[in-house]
mmCIF file with all atom_site columns, C-alpha atoms in Angstrom:
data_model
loop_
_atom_site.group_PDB
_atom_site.id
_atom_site.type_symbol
_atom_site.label_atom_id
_atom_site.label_alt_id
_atom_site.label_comp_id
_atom_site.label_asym_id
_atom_site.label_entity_id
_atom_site.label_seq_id
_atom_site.pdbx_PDB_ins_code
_atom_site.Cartn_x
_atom_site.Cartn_y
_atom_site.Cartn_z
_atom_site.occupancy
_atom_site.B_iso_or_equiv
_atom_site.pdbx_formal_charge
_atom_site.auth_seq_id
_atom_site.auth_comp_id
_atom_site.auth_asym_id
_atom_site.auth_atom_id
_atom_site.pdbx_PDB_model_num
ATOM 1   C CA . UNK A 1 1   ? -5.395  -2.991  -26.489 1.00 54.00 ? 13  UNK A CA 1
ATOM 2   C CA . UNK A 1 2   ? -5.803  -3.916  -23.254 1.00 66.00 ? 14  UNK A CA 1
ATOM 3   C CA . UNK A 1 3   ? -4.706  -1.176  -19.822 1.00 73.00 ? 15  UNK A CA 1
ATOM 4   C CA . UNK A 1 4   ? -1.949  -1.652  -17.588 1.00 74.00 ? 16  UNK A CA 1
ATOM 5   C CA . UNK A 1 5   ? -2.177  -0.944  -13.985 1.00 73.00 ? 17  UNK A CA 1
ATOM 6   C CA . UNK A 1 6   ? 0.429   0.048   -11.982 1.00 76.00 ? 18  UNK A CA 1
ATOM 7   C CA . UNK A 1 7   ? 0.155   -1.832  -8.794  1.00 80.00 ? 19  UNK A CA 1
ATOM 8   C CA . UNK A 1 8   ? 2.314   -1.372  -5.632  1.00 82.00 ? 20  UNK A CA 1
ATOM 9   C CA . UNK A 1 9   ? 2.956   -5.373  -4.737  1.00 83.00 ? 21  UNK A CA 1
ATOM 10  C CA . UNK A 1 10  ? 3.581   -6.622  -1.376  1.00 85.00 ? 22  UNK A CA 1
ATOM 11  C CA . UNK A 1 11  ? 5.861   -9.768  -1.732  1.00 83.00 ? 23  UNK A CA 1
ATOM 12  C CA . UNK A 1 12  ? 7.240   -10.725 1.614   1.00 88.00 ? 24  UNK A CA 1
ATOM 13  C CA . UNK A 1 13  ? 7.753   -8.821  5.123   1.00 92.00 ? 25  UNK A CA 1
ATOM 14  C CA . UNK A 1 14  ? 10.849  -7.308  5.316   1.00 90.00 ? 26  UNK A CA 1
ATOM 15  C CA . UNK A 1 15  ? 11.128  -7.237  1.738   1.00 90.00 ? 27  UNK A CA 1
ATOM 16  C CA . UNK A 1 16  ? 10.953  -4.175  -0.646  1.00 89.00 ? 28  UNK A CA 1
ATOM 17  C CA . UNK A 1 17  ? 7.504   -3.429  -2.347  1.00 87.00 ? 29  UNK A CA 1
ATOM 18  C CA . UNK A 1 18  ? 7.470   -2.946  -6.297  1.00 82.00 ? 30  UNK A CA 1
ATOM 19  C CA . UNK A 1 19  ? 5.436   -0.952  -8.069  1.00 80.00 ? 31  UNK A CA 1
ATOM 20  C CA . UNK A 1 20  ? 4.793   -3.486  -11.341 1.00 75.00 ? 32  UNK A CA 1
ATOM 21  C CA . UNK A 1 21  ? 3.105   -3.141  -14.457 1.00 77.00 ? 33  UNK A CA 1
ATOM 22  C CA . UNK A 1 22  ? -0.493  -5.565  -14.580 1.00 72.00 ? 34  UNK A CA 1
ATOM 23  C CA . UNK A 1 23  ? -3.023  -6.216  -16.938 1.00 74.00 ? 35  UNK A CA 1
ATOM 24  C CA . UNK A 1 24  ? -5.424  -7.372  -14.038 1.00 69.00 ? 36  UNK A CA 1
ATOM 25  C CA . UNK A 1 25  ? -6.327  -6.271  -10.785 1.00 69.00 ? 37  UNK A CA 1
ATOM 26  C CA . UNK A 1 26  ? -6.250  -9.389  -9.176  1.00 67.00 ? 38  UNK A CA 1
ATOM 27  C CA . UNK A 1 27  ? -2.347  -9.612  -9.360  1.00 73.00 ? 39  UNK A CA 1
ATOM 28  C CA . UNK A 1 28  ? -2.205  -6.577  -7.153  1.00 77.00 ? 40  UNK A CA 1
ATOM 29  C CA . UNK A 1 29  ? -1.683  -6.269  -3.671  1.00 83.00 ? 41  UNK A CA 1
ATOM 30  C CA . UNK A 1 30  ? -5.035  -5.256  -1.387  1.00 87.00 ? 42  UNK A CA 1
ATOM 31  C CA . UNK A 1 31  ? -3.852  -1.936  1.351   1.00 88.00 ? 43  UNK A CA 1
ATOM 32  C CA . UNK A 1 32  ? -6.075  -0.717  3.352   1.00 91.00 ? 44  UNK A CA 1
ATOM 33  C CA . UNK A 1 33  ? -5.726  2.349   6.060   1.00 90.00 ? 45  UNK A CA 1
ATOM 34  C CA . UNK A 1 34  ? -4.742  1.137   9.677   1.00 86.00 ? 46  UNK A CA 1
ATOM 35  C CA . UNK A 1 35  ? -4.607  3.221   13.233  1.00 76.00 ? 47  UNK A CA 1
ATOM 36  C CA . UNK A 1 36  ? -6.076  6.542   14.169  1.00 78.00 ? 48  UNK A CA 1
ATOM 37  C CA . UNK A 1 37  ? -4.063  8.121   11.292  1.00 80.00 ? 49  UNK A CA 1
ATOM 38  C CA . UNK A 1 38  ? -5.533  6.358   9.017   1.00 86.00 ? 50  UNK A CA 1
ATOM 39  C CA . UNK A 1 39  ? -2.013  6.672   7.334   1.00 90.00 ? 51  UNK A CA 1
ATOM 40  C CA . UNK A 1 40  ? -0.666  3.590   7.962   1.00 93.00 ? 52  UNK A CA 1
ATOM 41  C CA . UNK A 1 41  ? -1.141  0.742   5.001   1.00 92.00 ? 53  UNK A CA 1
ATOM 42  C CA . UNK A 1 42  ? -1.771  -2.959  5.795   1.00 93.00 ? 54  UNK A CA 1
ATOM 43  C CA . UNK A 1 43  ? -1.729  -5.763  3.205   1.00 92.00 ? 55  UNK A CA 1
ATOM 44  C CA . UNK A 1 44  ? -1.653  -9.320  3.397   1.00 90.00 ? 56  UNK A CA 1
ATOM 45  C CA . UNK A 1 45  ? 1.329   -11.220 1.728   1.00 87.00 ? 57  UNK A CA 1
ATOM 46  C CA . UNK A 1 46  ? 0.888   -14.256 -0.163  1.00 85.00 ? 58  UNK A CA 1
ATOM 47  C CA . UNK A 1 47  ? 1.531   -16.395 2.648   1.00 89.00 ? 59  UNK A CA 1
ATOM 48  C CA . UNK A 1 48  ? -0.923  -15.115 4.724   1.00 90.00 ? 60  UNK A CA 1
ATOM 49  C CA . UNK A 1 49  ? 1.337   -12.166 7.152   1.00 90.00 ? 61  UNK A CA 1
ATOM 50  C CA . UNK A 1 50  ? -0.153  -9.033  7.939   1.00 92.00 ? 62  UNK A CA 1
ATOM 51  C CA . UNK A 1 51  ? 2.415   -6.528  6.910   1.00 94.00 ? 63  UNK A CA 1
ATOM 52  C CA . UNK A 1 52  ? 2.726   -2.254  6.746   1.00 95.00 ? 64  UNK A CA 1
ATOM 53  C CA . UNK A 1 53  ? 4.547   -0.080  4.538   1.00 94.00 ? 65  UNK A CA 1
ATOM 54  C CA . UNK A 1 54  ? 7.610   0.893   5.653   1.00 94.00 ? 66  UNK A CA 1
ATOM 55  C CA . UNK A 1 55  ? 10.810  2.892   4.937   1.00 92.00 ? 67  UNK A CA 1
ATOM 56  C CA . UNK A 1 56  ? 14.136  1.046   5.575   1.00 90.00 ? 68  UNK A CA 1
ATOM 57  C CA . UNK A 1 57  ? 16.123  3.037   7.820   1.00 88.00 ? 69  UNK A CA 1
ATOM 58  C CA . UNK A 1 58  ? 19.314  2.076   6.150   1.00 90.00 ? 70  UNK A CA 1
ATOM 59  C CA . UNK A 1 59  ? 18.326  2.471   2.482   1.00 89.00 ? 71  UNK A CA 1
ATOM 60  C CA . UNK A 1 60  ? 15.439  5.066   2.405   1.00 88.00 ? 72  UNK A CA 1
ATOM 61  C CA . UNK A 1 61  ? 13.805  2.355   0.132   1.00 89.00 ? 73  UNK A CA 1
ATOM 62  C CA . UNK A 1 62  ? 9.724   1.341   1.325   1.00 91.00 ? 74  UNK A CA 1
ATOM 63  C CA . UNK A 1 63  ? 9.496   -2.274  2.729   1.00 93.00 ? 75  UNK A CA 1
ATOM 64  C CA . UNK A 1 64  ? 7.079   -4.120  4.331   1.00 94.00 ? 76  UNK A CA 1
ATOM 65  C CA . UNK A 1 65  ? 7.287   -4.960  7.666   1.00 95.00 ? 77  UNK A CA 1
ATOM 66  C CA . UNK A 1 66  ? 5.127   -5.797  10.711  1.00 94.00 ? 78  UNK A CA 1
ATOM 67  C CA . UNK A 1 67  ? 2.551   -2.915  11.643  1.00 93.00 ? 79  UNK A CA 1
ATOM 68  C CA . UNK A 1 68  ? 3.948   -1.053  14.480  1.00 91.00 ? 80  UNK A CA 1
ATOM 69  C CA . UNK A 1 69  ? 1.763   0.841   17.267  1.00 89.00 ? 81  UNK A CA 1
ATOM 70  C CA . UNK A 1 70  ? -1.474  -1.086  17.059  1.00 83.00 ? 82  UNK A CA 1
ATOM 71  C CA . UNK A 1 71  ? -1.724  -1.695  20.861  1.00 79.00 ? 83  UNK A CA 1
ATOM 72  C CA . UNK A 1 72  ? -1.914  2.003   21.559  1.00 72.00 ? 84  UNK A CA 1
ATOM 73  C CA . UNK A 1 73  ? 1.403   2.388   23.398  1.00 72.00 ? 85  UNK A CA 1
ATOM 74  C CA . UNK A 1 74  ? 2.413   5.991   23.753  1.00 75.00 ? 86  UNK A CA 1
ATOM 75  C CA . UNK A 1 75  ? 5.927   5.616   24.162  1.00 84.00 ? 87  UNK A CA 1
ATOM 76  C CA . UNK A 1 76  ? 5.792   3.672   20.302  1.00 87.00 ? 88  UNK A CA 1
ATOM 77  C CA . UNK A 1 77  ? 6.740   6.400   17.090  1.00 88.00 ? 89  UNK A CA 1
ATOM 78  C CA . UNK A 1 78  ? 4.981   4.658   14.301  1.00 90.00 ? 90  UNK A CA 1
ATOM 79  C CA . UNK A 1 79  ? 6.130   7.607   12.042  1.00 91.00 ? 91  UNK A CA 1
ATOM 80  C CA . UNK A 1 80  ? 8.391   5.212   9.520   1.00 93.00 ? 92  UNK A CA 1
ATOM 81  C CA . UNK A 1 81  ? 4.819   3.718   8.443   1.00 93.00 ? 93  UNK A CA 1
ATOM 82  C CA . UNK A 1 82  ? 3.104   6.886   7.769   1.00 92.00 ? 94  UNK A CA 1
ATOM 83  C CA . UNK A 1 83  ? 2.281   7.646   3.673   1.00 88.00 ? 95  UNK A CA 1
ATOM 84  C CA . UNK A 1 84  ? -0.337  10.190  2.681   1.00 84.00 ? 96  UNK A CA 1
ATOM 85  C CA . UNK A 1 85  ? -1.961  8.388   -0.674  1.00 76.00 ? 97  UNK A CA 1
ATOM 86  C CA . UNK A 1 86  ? -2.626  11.898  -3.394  1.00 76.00 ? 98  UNK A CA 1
ATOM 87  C CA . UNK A 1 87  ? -4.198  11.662  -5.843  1.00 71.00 ? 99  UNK A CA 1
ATOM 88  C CA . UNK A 1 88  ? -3.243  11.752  -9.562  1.00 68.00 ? 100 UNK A CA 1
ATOM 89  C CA . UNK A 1 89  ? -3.585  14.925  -11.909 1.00 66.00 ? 101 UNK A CA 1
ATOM 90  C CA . UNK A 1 90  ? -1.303  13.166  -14.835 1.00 64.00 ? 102 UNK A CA 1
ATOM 91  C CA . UNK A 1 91  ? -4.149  12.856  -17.590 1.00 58.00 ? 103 UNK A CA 1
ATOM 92  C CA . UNK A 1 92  ? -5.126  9.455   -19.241 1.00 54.00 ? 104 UNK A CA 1
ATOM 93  C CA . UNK A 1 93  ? -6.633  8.306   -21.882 1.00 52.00 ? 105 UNK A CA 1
ATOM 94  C CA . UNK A 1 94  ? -9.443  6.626   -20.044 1.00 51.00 ? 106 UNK A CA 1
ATOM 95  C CA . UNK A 1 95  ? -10.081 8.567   -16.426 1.00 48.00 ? 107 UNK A CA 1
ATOM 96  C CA . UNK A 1 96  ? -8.911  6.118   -13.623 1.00 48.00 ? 108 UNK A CA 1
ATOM 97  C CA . UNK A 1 97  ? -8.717  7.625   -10.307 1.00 45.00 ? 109 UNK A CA 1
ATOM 98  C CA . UNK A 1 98  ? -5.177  7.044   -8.369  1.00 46.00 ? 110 UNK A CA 1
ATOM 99  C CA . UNK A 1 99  ? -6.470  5.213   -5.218  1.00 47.00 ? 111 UNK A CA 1
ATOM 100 C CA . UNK A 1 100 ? -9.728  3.126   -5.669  1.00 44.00 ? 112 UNK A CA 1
ATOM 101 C CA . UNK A 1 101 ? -11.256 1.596   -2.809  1.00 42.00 ? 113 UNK A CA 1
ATOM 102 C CA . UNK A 1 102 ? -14.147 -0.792  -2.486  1.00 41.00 ? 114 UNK A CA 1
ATOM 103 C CA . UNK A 1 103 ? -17.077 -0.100  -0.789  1.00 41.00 ? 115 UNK A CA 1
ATOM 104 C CA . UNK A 1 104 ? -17.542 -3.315  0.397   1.00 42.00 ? 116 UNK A CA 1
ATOM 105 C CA . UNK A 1 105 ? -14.016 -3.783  1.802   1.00 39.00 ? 117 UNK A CA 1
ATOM 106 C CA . UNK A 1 106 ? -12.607 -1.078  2.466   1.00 40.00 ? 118 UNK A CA 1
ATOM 107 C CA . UNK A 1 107 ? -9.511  -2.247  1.044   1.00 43.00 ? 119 UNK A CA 1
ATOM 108 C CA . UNK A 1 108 ? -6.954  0.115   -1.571  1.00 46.00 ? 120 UNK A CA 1
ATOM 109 C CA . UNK A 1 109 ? -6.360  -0.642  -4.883  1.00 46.00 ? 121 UNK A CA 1
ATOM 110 C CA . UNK A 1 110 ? -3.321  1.592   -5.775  1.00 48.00 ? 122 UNK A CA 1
ATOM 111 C CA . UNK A 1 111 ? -3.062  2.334   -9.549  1.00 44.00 ? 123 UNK A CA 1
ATOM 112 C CA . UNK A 1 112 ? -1.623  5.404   -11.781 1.00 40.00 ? 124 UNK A CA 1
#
């Protein structure tokens, strides 16, 4: 039988991200580290918008919306777009590490 993935999937800005079941890799949304902090994560939405995680002020739940702070402003708190990526001690079957990321891209693949 084939693995599932877990995938965190980027849909639209402003809309909340899933975390979905896949059978392939390709179905899952790219995030790669932004800024200084290296702790915000940037994807690209099926229509082609650069968007960051997020948490929704309102409903505590992670969005995507536009990447905040990029210009280097001082007075901007980019703090709502900060997530430190762990990784995973649950054992498997087959070892997968939590986070992969290409060396070619430098892009995330988020899994569990």
């Amino acid at each position: 039988a084939e693995e599932q993935i877990f995938c965190l999937k980027a849909y639209e800005k402003g809309k909340s991200v899933k975390l979905r079941l896949f059978f392939f890799e390709f179905y899952c949304s790219k995030w790669k580290p932004l800024s200084e902090s290296k702790m915000q994560l940037s994807s690209i939405t099926k229509s082609g918008e650069s968007v960051c995680l997020d948490v929704d002020s309102d409903s505590n739940n992670i969005v995507t919306k536009s990447c905040k702070c990029l210009e280097g402003n001082s007075t901007c708190d980019p703090k709502s777009q900060w997530f430190k990526l762990v990784t995973s001690t649950r054992s498997r079957f087959k070892p997968n590490p939590f986070l992969q990321i290409s060396p070619y891209s430098k892009t995330l693949s988020l899994s569990v």
